[in-house]
């Protein structure tokens, strides 16, 4: 009911009850003392009774309204935990008390790893129920003096007054992480979820609520970067690392604005037929002061801070422009693979972005292949499915990168329009010595053959690795043994030399 209708209903009820009171209370008083000298006194009592009842009703209505307003301003609407604003406020009060009484305090911020899988695989309602269950775990695990909050999304915070690390905080943290790991979503009971945590200590890491929250957030980011399901304790070295990342992020934004990024191409080969089957396009960043920055340093940073879509657009547009201008596309190069991120599929404009990037293609779009990892696909499965469905109808191919390293590879193959899988280089590295890796690679090859999928093994660096893969039935290889990533000028020369060799052999 709208506020206007609610107010009108209350006013009408008040008028109706007032009418009944006036009508029947006067009759009642006259019945008791029609000829009595106490009539005036009874009328006075009746008036006071009316005022008293009205005051009680007014108190109840005002109390409920103010309580509801307070809950909305102080509590998270879903879990009824403190919201971020009130957590900071209450934490500051606890810090003042801790300072006066020479006590320690621990701040922990949690994040549920892979939480978006619930929204992608099931629906938002299932995700909300899971978050409510996590809130229940936190309430049941902590003592009454603890401050518990939900900052938004799948991020939660704890403040433990008069607690020391690790004696008090670590056992509690591990208990909470174990219990979260035991939670299940009924619709997808096979999936379990871990939680990462960042920890900050008072007074060591800060003397204000804001500084402690910032410190624990930085520690959480580091924990998620290193390993899911872990925790990280904030320290001065981590502060320096995060400060370095902040500078790197600023430089990356400038690099995008000033076109400091470049693209390189790594050829892929069908060794048995002695031909190049395609190229994978990779991005490079040559920093004007720090030199070459590894993609492993700046790509995760770009994904965390919303820059990855700009990088994807730059790479696709630049590579297609260079290949078309060099006359290589469709003639010498029949397939161009681009790495894409889960963030590339967020929002309604995602499909339009890809179409705009490919709009300059002079021929069939089947020459284009999008590579995404299984973990990226699971982060935003519905968005990925919708965009790939549209692009696949136009001919764009899809490759599942780092195959075998995810949680449900077969399920991903079933849900997405995949034409190719890439064997991760971590399996190729020790394939000759490691029987387990060799067995896994053979399983992948057999499965891909049954599903009529193309297979590319990446990270091939030795002849022993190549021979093993070829004998196992892998037709396409990629790695330093055959060609390193190269700029467009070198690629033109490389392809020219290959063509000369073919003509000489024929």
Short mmCIF file of C-alpha atoms in Angstrom, two decimals:
data_model
loop_
_atom_site.label_atom_id
_atom_site.label_comp_id
_atom_site.label_asym_id
_atom_site.label_seq_id
_atom_site.Cartn_x
_atom_site.Cartn_y
_atom_site.Cartn_z
CA UNK A 1 0.00 0.00 0.00
CA UNK A 2 1.29 3.47 -0.87
CA UNK A 3 2.14 5.96 1.94
CA UNK A 4 -0.81 8.16 0.92
CA UNK A 5 -3.30 5.29 1.16
CA UNK A 6 -1.80 4.07 4.42
CA UNK A 7 -2.07 7.56 5.96
CA UNK A 8 -5.67 7.89 4.69
CA UNK A 9 -6.59 4.50 6.17
CA UNK A 10 -5.13 5.46 9.58
CA UNK A 11 -6.94 8.82 9.53
CA UNK A 12 -10.23 7.15 8.58
CA UNK A 13 -9.83 4.57 11.35
CA UNK A 14 -9.08 7.34 13.84
CA UNK A 15 -12.20 9.29 12.76
CA UNK A 16 -14.36 6.17 12.98
CA UNK A 17 -13.11 5.21 16.45
CA UNK A 18 -13.47 8.83 17.58
CA UNK A 19 -17.06 8.91 16.35
CA UNK A 20 -17.83 5.67 18.17
CA UNK A 21 -16.17 6.96 21.34
CA UNK A 22 -18.11 10.23 21.36
CA UNK A 23 -21.43 8.58 20.52
CA UNK A 24 -21.35 5.66 22.91
CA UNK A 25 -19.26 7.13 25.73
CA UNK A 26 -21.72 10.01 26.24
CA UNK A 27 -24.64 7.58 26.37
CA UNK A 28 -22.74 5.39 28.82
CA UNK A 29 -21.94 8.31 31.11
CA UNK A 30 -25.56 9.54 31.03
CA UNK A 31 -26.74 6.03 31.86
CA UNK A 32 -24.47 5.94 34.90
CA UNK A 33 -25.15 9.44 36.19
CA UNK A 34 -28.02 11.11 34.36
CA UNK A 35 -29.20 12.95 37.45
CA UNK A 36 -25.98 12.71 39.37
CA UNK A 37 -23.85 15.51 40.73
CA UNK A 38 -20.86 13.52 39.43
CA UNK A 39 -21.79 13.98 35.74
CA UNK A 40 -19.26 16.77 35.23
CA UNK A 41 -16.54 14.79 36.94
CA UNK A 42 -17.30 11.68 34.86
CA UNK A 43 -17.13 13.76 31.66
CA UNK A 44 -13.67 14.93 32.75
CA UNK A 45 -12.53 11.35 33.34
CA UNK A 46 -13.96 10.37 29.97
CA UNK A 47 -11.93 13.14 28.29
CA UNK A 48 -8.75 12.03 30.04
CA UNK A 49 -9.42 8.44 29.03
CA UNK A 50 -9.83 9.54 25.41
CA UNK A 51 -6.58 11.49 25.52
CA UNK A 52 -4.80 8.53 27.13
CA UNK A 53 -6.04 6.01 24.51
CA UNK A 54 -5.18 8.43 21.70
CA UNK A 55 -1.70 8.96 23.13
CA UNK A 56 -1.10 5.19 23.36
CA UNK A 57 -2.21 4.69 19.76
CA UNK A 58 -0.06 7.61 18.62
CA UNK A 59 2.93 6.17 20.48
CA UNK A 60 2.48 2.74 18.88
CA UNK A 61 2.22 4.20 15.37
CA UNK A 62 5.14 6.58 15.84
CA UNK A 63 7.32 3.90 17.43
CA UNK A 64 6.70 1.45 14.58
CA UNK A 65 7.33 4.09 11.94
CA UNK A 66 10.54 5.29 13.58
CA UNK A 67 11.71 1.72 14.21
CA UNK A 68 11.13 0.85 10.57
CA UNK A 69 12.97 3.97 9.44
CA UNK A 70 15.85 3.15 11.77
CA UNK A 71 16.05 -0.42 10.48
CA UNK A 72 16.12 0.86 6.90
CA UNK A 73 18.91 3.31 7.70
CA UNK A 74 20.94 1.01 9.97
CA UNK A 75 20.23 -2.52 8.72
CA UNK A 76 20.76 -4.44 5.54
CA UNK A 77 17.32 -5.07 4.09
CA UNK A 78 17.98 -8.73 3.20
CA UNK A 79 19.93 -10.14 6.15
CA UNK A 80 19.00 -7.53 8.82
CA UNK A 81 22.68 -7.24 9.70
CA UNK A 82 24.23 -3.81 10.14
CA UNK A 83 24.85 -1.95 6.90
CA UNK A 84 28.23 -0.41 6.10
CA UNK A 85 27.39 3.04 7.47
CA UNK A 86 26.24 1.73 10.85
CA UNK A 87 29.11 -0.76 11.04
CA UNK A 88 31.60 2.09 10.69
CA UNK A 89 29.71 4.13 13.28
CA UNK A 90 29.49 1.30 15.81
CA UNK A 91 33.09 0.27 15.13
CA UNK A 92 34.30 3.78 15.89
CA UNK A 93 32.50 3.64 19.24
CA UNK A 94 34.15 0.28 20.00
CA UNK A 95 37.55 1.72 19.08
CA UNK A 96 37.04 4.61 21.49
CA UNK A 97 36.20 2.14 24.27
CA UNK A 98 39.17 -0.08 23.31
CA UNK A 99 41.50 2.93 23.43
CA UNK A 100 40.24 3.97 26.87
CA UNK A 101 40.59 0.44 28.25
CA UNK A 102 43.79 -0.59 26.44
CA UNK A 103 42.07 -3.42 24.53
CA UNK A 104 42.71 -5.02 21.12
CA UNK A 105 40.18 -5.43 18.32
CA UNK A 106 40.00 -7.46 15.11
CA UNK A 107 38.24 -6.48 11.88
CA UNK A 108 37.54 -9.22 9.30
CA UNK A 109 35.96 -8.76 5.88
CA UNK A 110 34.60 -11.84 4.07
CA UNK A 111 33.80 -12.46 0.42
CA UNK A 112 32.07 -15.58 -0.96
CA UNK A 113 34.17 -17.10 -3.76
CA UNK A 114 32.18 -17.87 -6.89
CA UNK A 115 28.91 -16.56 -5.45
CA UNK A 116 27.77 -15.32 -8.88
CA UNK A 117 27.45 -18.95 -9.97
CA UNK A 118 24.25 -19.16 -7.92
CA UNK A 119 22.63 -16.25 -9.75
CA UNK A 120 23.89 -17.62 -13.08
CA UNK A 121 22.90 -21.27 -12.56
CA UNK A 122 19.67 -20.76 -10.61
CA UNK A 123 18.18 -17.32 -9.91
CA UNK A 124 18.47 -14.24 -7.70
CA UNK A 125 16.11 -15.68 -5.09
CA UNK A 126 18.43 -18.65 -4.53
CA UNK A 127 21.34 -16.23 -4.16
CA UNK A 128 19.41 -14.22 -1.55
CA UNK A 129 18.64 -17.37 0.44
CA UNK A 130 22.32 -18.31 0.41
CA UNK A 131 23.31 -14.85 1.69
CA UNK A 132 20.73 -15.16 4.49
CA UNK A 133 22.27 -18.54 5.39
CA UNK A 134 25.75 -16.96 5.50
CA UNK A 135 24.40 -14.24 7.80
CA UNK A 136 23.02 -17.00 10.02
CA UNK A 137 26.44 -18.66 10.19
CA UNK A 138 28.02 -15.38 11.27
CA UNK A 139 25.40 -14.77 13.96
CA UNK A 140 25.69 -18.28 15.37
CA UNK A 141 29.49 -18.30 15.33
CA UNK A 142 30.14 -14.94 17.02
CA UNK A 143 29.57 -13.78 20.57
CA UNK A 144 27.02 -11.07 21.37
CA UNK A 145 29.60 -8.27 21.54
CA UNK A 146 30.70 -8.81 17.93
CA UNK A 147 29.61 -6.37 15.24
CA UNK A 148 28.31 -8.13 12.14
CA UNK A 149 27.50 -6.36 8.88
CA UNK A 150 26.79 -6.92 5.22
CA UNK A 151 28.49 -4.33 3.05
CA UNK A 152 26.57 -5.31 -0.08
CA UNK A 153 26.62 -8.13 -2.61
CA UNK A 154 28.41 -11.11 -1.07
CA UNK A 155 30.71 -9.07 1.19
CA UNK A 156 30.37 -9.32 4.98
CA UNK A 157 32.28 -7.72 7.86
CA UNK A 158 33.02 -8.65 11.48
CA UNK A 159 34.47 -6.61 14.30
CA UNK A 160 35.59 -8.55 17.40
CA UNK A 161 36.11 -6.27 20.43
CA UNK A 162 38.66 -7.25 23.08
CA UNK A 163 40.05 -10.01 20.85
CA UNK A 164 43.64 -10.94 19.98
CA UNK A 165 45.13 -12.45 16.84
CA UNK A 166 45.68 -15.33 16.36
CA UNK A 167 44.50 -16.72 19.71
CA UNK A 168 40.91 -15.43 19.49
CA UNK A 169 40.44 -14.46 15.86
CA UNK A 170 41.98 -17.32 13.86
CA UNK A 171 39.93 -20.22 15.33
CA UNK A 172 36.73 -18.22 14.80
CA UNK A 173 37.70 -17.32 11.23
CA UNK A 174 38.50 -20.94 10.37
CA UNK A 175 35.25 -22.11 11.94
CA UNK A 176 33.24 -19.62 9.86
CA UNK A 177 35.05 -20.60 6.65
CA UNK A 178 34.39 -24.30 7.33
CA UNK A 179 30.69 -23.69 7.95
CA UNK A 180 30.31 -21.56 4.82
CA UNK A 181 32.00 -24.34 2.86
CA UNK A 182 29.34 -26.74 4.17
CA UNK A 183 26.44 -24.58 2.94
CA UNK A 184 24.61 -25.87 -0.14
CA UNK A 185 22.16 -24.48 -2.65
CA UNK A 186 19.35 -27.07 -3.07
CA UNK A 187 19.13 -26.49 -6.83
CA UNK A 188 22.88 -27.17 -7.34
CA UNK A 189 23.91 -29.38 -4.40
CA UNK A 190 27.09 -30.51 -6.16
CA UNK A 191 28.64 -27.03 -5.82
CA UNK A 192 30.32 -25.88 -2.63
CA UNK A 193 31.55 -22.37 -1.90
CA UNK A 194 34.64 -21.12 -0.16
CA UNK A 195 35.13 -17.73 1.44
CA UNK A 196 38.17 -15.46 1.37
CA UNK A 197 38.92 -13.07 4.20
CA UNK A 198 41.05 -10.04 4.96
CA UNK A 199 42.09 -9.28 8.54
CA UNK A 200 43.17 -6.00 10.17
CA UNK A 201 44.21 -5.47 13.79
CA UNK A 202 43.69 -2.55 16.14
CA UNK A 203 45.82 -0.62 17.01
CA UNK A 204 48.58 -2.02 14.78
CA UNK A 205 46.92 -1.44 11.39
CA UNK A 206 44.96 1.71 12.18
CA UNK A 207 43.24 3.65 14.92
CA UNK A 208 40.08 4.65 13.05
CA UNK A 209 37.20 2.62 11.63
CA UNK A 210 37.90 3.85 8.11
CA UNK A 211 41.56 2.83 8.17
CA UNK A 212 40.84 -0.62 9.60
CA UNK A 213 38.14 -1.30 7.00
CA UNK A 214 40.46 -0.15 4.21
CA UNK A 215 43.27 -2.32 5.56
CA UNK A 216 41.11 -5.44 5.81
CA UNK A 217 39.72 -4.77 2.32
CA UNK A 218 43.25 -4.60 0.89
CA UNK A 219 44.09 -7.84 2.69
CA UNK A 220 40.93 -9.44 1.24
CA UNK A 221 41.94 -8.43 -2.28
CA UNK A 222 45.35 -10.01 -1.74
CA UNK A 223 43.78 -13.20 -0.37
CA UNK A 224 41.50 -13.52 -3.41
CA UNK A 225 44.44 -12.93 -5.73
CA UNK A 226 46.59 -15.62 -4.11
CA UNK A 227 44.14 -18.42 -3.42
CA UNK A 228 40.42 -18.83 -2.96
CA UNK A 229 39.25 -19.91 0.44
CA UNK A 230 42.26 -18.34 2.17
CA UNK A 231 42.78 -15.41 4.51
CA UNK A 232 45.36 -12.64 4.54
CA UNK A 233 46.57 -10.56 7.46
CA UNK A 234 47.26 -6.93 6.62
CA UNK A 235 50.86 -5.73 7.03
CA UNK A 236 53.08 -2.85 5.99
CA UNK A 237 54.53 -4.81 3.07
CA UNK A 238 51.03 -5.48 1.75
CA UNK A 239 50.33 -1.76 2.01
CA UNK A 240 53.34 -1.08 -0.20
CA UNK A 241 52.21 -3.73 -2.67
CA UNK A 242 48.72 -2.26 -2.85
CA UNK A 243 50.17 1.23 -3.21
CA UNK A 244 52.22 -0.06 -6.12
CA UNK A 245 49.08 -1.57 -7.63
CA UNK A 246 47.25 1.72 -7.24
CA UNK A 247 50.03 3.48 -9.17
CA UNK A 248 49.99 0.73 -11.78
CA UNK A 249 46.22 1.12 -12.15
CA UNK A 250 46.57 4.85 -12.72
CA UNK A 251 49.29 4.21 -15.31
CA UNK A 252 47.11 1.61 -17.02
CA UNK A 253 44.30 4.13 -17.37
CA UNK A 254 46.77 6.56 -18.95
CA UNK A 255 48.08 3.80 -21.22
CA UNK A 256 44.56 3.17 -22.53
CA UNK A 257 43.99 6.88 -23.08
CA UNK A 258 47.34 7.41 -24.84
CA UNK A 259 47.43 4.19 -26.91
CA UNK A 260 50.48 2.74 -25.14
CA UNK A 261 49.17 -0.83 -25.48
CA UNK A 262 50.12 -2.99 -28.46
CA UNK A 263 49.08 -6.39 -29.79
CA UNK A 264 51.15 -9.43 -30.74
CA UNK A 265 50.23 -12.65 -32.53
CA UNK A 266 51.17 -16.22 -31.60
CA UNK A 267 50.67 -18.72 -34.44
CA UNK A 268 48.96 -22.07 -33.97
CA UNK A 269 49.95 -25.07 -36.09
CA UNK A 270 48.72 -28.35 -37.42
CA UNK A 271 52.13 -30.02 -37.28
CA UNK A 272 51.20 -33.15 -39.23
CA UNK A 273 50.01 -31.08 -42.19
CA UNK A 274 52.80 -28.53 -41.72
CA UNK A 275 50.48 -25.54 -41.86
CA UNK A 276 49.51 -22.59 -39.68
CA UNK A 277 45.89 -22.88 -38.59
CA UNK A 278 45.45 -19.50 -36.91
CA UNK A 279 46.81 -16.94 -34.49
CA UNK A 280 45.99 -15.99 -30.93
CA UNK A 281 46.04 -12.24 -30.34
CA UNK A 282 47.70 -11.12 -27.10
CA UNK A 283 48.03 -7.67 -25.55
CA UNK A 284 51.32 -6.11 -24.47
CA UNK A 285 52.08 -3.03 -22.40
CA UNK A 286 55.43 -1.30 -22.65
CA UNK A 287 55.53 1.16 -19.75
CA UNK A 288 57.56 4.31 -20.58
CA UNK A 289 59.46 4.04 -17.25
CA UNK A 290 59.09 0.45 -16.01
CA UNK A 291 59.53 -1.32 -19.33
CA UNK A 292 57.45 -4.34 -20.30
CA UNK A 293 54.64 -5.08 -17.82
CA UNK A 294 53.59 -8.77 -17.82
CA UNK A 295 49.90 -9.38 -18.69
CA UNK A 296 49.63 -11.40 -15.47
CA UNK A 297 50.19 -8.12 -13.60
CA UNK A 298 47.82 -5.78 -15.41
CA UNK A 299 45.03 -7.98 -16.79
CA UNK A 300 43.68 -9.00 -13.32
CA UNK A 301 43.98 -5.35 -12.30
CA UNK A 302 41.96 -4.30 -15.34
CA UNK A 303 39.29 -6.91 -14.57
CA UNK A 304 38.97 -5.77 -10.94
CA UNK A 305 38.61 -2.09 -11.83
CA UNK A 306 36.41 -2.14 -14.91
CA UNK A 307 39.08 -1.51 -17.57
CA UNK A 308 39.05 -4.92 -19.24
CA UNK A 309 36.27 -4.08 -21.71
CA UNK A 310 38.29 -1.16 -23.02
CA UNK A 311 41.31 -3.44 -23.45
CA UNK A 312 39.22 -6.08 -25.24
CA UNK A 313 37.81 -3.48 -27.64
CA UNK A 314 41.30 -2.08 -28.32
CA UNK A 315 42.79 -5.52 -28.99
CA UNK A 316 40.01 -6.62 -31.35
CA UNK A 317 39.90 -3.39 -33.36
CA UNK A 318 43.68 -3.04 -33.58
CA UNK A 319 44.36 -6.65 -34.55
CA UNK A 320 41.66 -6.76 -37.23
CA UNK A 321 42.86 -3.44 -38.67
CA UNK A 322 46.48 -4.66 -38.81
CA UNK A 323 45.64 -8.09 -40.30
CA UNK A 324 43.30 -6.65 -42.90
CA UNK A 325 45.76 -3.91 -43.86
CA UNK A 326 48.56 -6.50 -44.19
CA UNK A 327 46.36 -8.67 -46.41
CA UNK A 328 46.76 -11.71 -44.14
CA UNK A 329 43.18 -12.25 -43.02
CA UNK A 330 41.21 -14.89 -44.96
CA UNK A 331 44.29 -15.62 -47.12
CA UNK A 332 47.09 -16.79 -44.85
CA UNK A 333 45.21 -16.61 -41.57
CA UNK A 334 41.93 -18.51 -41.36
CA UNK A 335 41.29 -18.06 -37.65
CA UNK A 336 41.96 -15.20 -35.22
CA UNK A 337 41.47 -15.94 -31.50
CA UNK A 338 40.75 -13.22 -28.93
CA UNK A 339 40.81 -13.68 -25.16
CA UNK A 340 37.68 -12.32 -23.49
CA UNK A 341 36.72 -11.82 -19.85
CA UNK A 342 33.52 -12.42 -17.89
CA UNK A 343 33.19 -8.64 -17.61
CA UNK A 344 32.96 -8.44 -21.42
CA UNK A 345 29.52 -10.02 -21.14
CA UNK A 346 28.09 -7.75 -18.43
CA UNK A 347 25.33 -5.34 -19.41
CA UNK A 348 22.90 -5.05 -22.29
CA UNK A 349 25.49 -3.36 -24.51
CA UNK A 350 27.89 -6.35 -24.53
CA UNK A 351 26.58 -7.87 -27.74
CA UNK A 352 26.55 -4.48 -29.47
CA UNK A 353 30.20 -3.96 -28.45
CA UNK A 354 31.33 -7.20 -30.07
CA UNK A 355 29.30 -6.52 -33.21
CA UNK A 356 30.79 -3.02 -33.46
CA UNK A 357 34.33 -4.41 -33.03
CA UNK A 358 33.75 -6.92 -35.84
CA UNK A 359 31.80 -4.62 -38.14
CA UNK A 360 34.85 -3.82 -40.35
CA UNK A 361 35.36 -7.46 -41.31
CA UNK A 362 35.24 -7.72 -45.11
CA UNK A 363 34.25 -11.39 -45.08
CA UNK A 364 32.66 -14.20 -43.11
CA UNK A 365 32.74 -13.86 -39.31
CA UNK A 366 33.71 -17.53 -38.87
CA UNK A 367 37.32 -16.35 -39.03
CA UNK A 368 36.83 -14.96 -35.50
CA UNK A 369 37.16 -17.06 -32.35
CA UNK A 370 36.51 -15.90 -28.78
CA UNK A 371 38.49 -17.62 -26.03
CA UNK A 372 37.15 -17.57 -22.49
CA UNK A 373 38.08 -19.57 -19.44
CA UNK A 374 35.56 -21.82 -17.74
CA UNK A 375 35.85 -19.87 -14.48
CA UNK A 376 35.01 -16.66 -16.36
CA UNK A 377 32.02 -18.31 -18.04
CA UNK A 378 30.65 -19.54 -14.71
CA UNK A 379 30.87 -16.06 -13.19
CA UNK A 380 28.24 -14.79 -15.61
CA UNK A 381 26.81 -17.83 -17.35
CA UNK A 382 23.51 -16.29 -18.46
CA UNK A 383 25.17 -13.20 -19.92
CA UNK A 384 27.79 -15.31 -21.69
CA UNK A 385 25.14 -17.64 -23.14
CA UNK A 386 23.03 -14.80 -24.52
CA UNK A 387 25.91 -12.97 -26.22
CA UNK A 388 27.60 -16.10 -27.59
CA UNK A 389 24.28 -17.35 -28.95
CA UNK A 390 23.88 -14.19 -31.04
CA UNK A 391 27.51 -14.13 -32.21
CA UNK A 392 27.55 -17.86 -32.94
CA UNK A 393 24.63 -17.43 -35.33
CA UNK A 394 26.77 -14.93 -37.24
CA UNK A 395 29.58 -17.46 -37.52
CA UNK A 396 31.81 -16.50 -34.58
CA UNK A 397 33.50 -19.53 -33.02
CA UNK A 398 34.03 -20.16 -29.31
CA UNK A 399 36.99 -21.74 -27.54
CA UNK A 400 37.06 -22.88 -23.91
CA UNK A 401 40.49 -21.88 -22.61
CA UNK A 402 42.40 -23.57 -19.73
CA UNK A 403 40.20 -26.63 -20.18
CA UNK A 404 40.36 -29.12 -17.33
CA UNK A 405 41.25 -26.59 -14.64
CA UNK A 406 37.64 -25.62 -13.83
CA UNK A 407 34.97 -27.24 -11.67
CA UNK A 408 32.44 -28.54 -14.17
CA UNK A 409 34.01 -28.61 -17.62
CA UNK A 410 31.54 -31.09 -19.13
CA UNK A 411 28.58 -29.05 -17.93
CA UNK A 412 30.09 -25.91 -19.46
CA UNK A 413 30.49 -27.68 -22.80
CA UNK A 414 26.83 -28.62 -22.66
CA UNK A 415 25.61 -25.12 -21.88
CA UNK A 416 27.73 -23.06 -24.29
CA UNK A 417 28.20 -23.20 -28.10
CA UNK A 418 31.81 -24.47 -27.97
CA UNK A 419 33.77 -25.46 -31.08
CA UNK A 420 37.24 -25.77 -29.51
CA UNK A 421 38.93 -26.60 -26.22
CA UNK A 422 42.47 -25.60 -25.26
CA UNK A 423 44.56 -27.89 -23.09
CA UNK A 424 46.09 -25.75 -20.37
CA UNK A 425 49.86 -25.39 -20.42
CA UNK A 426 50.04 -26.58 -16.80
CA UNK A 427 49.14 -30.08 -18.08
CA UNK A 428 51.49 -29.85 -21.08
CA UNK A 429 54.51 -28.79 -19.00
CA UNK A 430 55.04 -32.18 -17.30
CA UNK A 431 53.10 -34.38 -19.67
CA UNK A 432 56.10 -36.62 -20.41
CA UNK A 433 57.01 -37.23 -16.75
CA UNK A 434 53.67 -36.89 -14.98
CA UNK A 435 51.41 -39.88 -15.63
CA UNK A 436 48.41 -38.14 -14.10
CA UNK A 437 48.74 -35.17 -16.47
CA UNK A 438 49.23 -37.52 -19.40
CA UNK A 439 46.12 -39.50 -18.49
CA UNK A 440 44.07 -36.32 -18.15
CA UNK A 441 45.23 -35.02 -21.54
CA UNK A 442 44.32 -38.32 -23.22
CA UNK A 443 40.89 -38.16 -21.58
CA UNK A 444 40.35 -34.62 -22.86
CA UNK A 445 41.37 -35.65 -26.38
CA UNK A 446 39.05 -38.67 -26.37
CA UNK A 447 36.14 -36.60 -25.08
CA UNK A 448 36.75 -33.83 -27.63
CA UNK A 449 36.85 -36.37 -30.45
CA UNK A 450 33.54 -37.84 -29.33
CA UNK A 451 31.99 -34.37 -29.23
CA UNK A 452 33.57 -33.31 -32.55
CA UNK A 453 35.52 -30.50 -30.93
CA UNK A 454 38.83 -29.09 -32.11
CA UNK A 455 41.69 -29.29 -29.58
CA UNK A 456 44.66 -26.94 -29.27
CA UNK A 457 47.46 -27.67 -26.79
CA UNK A 458 49.17 -24.51 -25.57
CA UNK A 459 52.55 -24.00 -23.94
CA UNK A 460 54.43 -26.54 -26.07
CA UNK A 461 58.14 -25.84 -25.57
CA UNK A 462 59.97 -29.12 -26.24
CA UNK A 463 60.00 -31.75 -28.96
CA UNK A 464 59.22 -34.41 -26.34
CA UNK A 465 56.00 -32.61 -25.40
CA UNK A 466 55.07 -32.14 -29.05
CA UNK A 467 55.70 -35.79 -29.95
CA UNK A 468 53.65 -37.02 -27.02
CA UNK A 469 50.72 -34.78 -27.91
CA UNK A 470 50.82 -35.70 -31.59
CA UNK A 471 50.94 -39.43 -30.78
CA UNK A 472 48.04 -38.96 -28.37
CA UNK A 473 45.95 -37.47 -31.20
CA UNK A 474 46.24 -33.71 -30.64
CA UNK A 475 46.26 -32.07 -34.07
CA UNK A 476 46.97 -28.42 -33.22
CA UNK A 477 49.83 -27.09 -31.11
CA UNK A 478 50.83 -23.66 -29.87
CA UNK A 479 53.98 -22.63 -28.01
CA UNK A 480 57.53 -21.32 -28.06
CA UNK A 481 58.76 -24.47 -29.82
CA UNK A 482 57.04 -23.29 -32.99
CA UNK A 483 56.68 -19.53 -32.64
CA UNK A 484 56.79 -16.86 -29.98
CA UNK A 485 54.25 -14.02 -29.91
CA UNK A 486 55.28 -11.44 -32.53
CA UNK A 487 54.27 -8.02 -33.79
CA UNK A 488 52.55 -7.59 -37.15
CA UNK A 489 55.76 -6.84 -39.10
CA UNK A 490 57.43 -9.99 -37.84
CA UNK A 491 54.26 -11.98 -38.49
CA UNK A 492 54.28 -10.86 -42.14
CA UNK A 493 57.90 -12.01 -42.47
CA UNK A 494 57.18 -15.26 -40.60
CA UNK A 495 54.27 -16.17 -42.87
CA UNK A 496 56.32 -15.20 -45.93
CA UNK A 497 59.07 -17.62 -44.89
CA UNK A 498 56.52 -20.38 -44.31
CA UNK A 499 55.08 -19.86 -47.79
CA UNK A 500 58.56 -19.97 -49.31
CA UNK A 501 59.28 -23.25 -47.54
CA UNK A 502 56.05 -24.75 -48.85
CA UNK A 503 56.82 -23.68 -52.40
CA UNK A 504 60.35 -25.11 -52.09
CA UNK A 505 59.00 -28.42 -50.81
CA UNK A 506 56.45 -28.67 -53.60
#
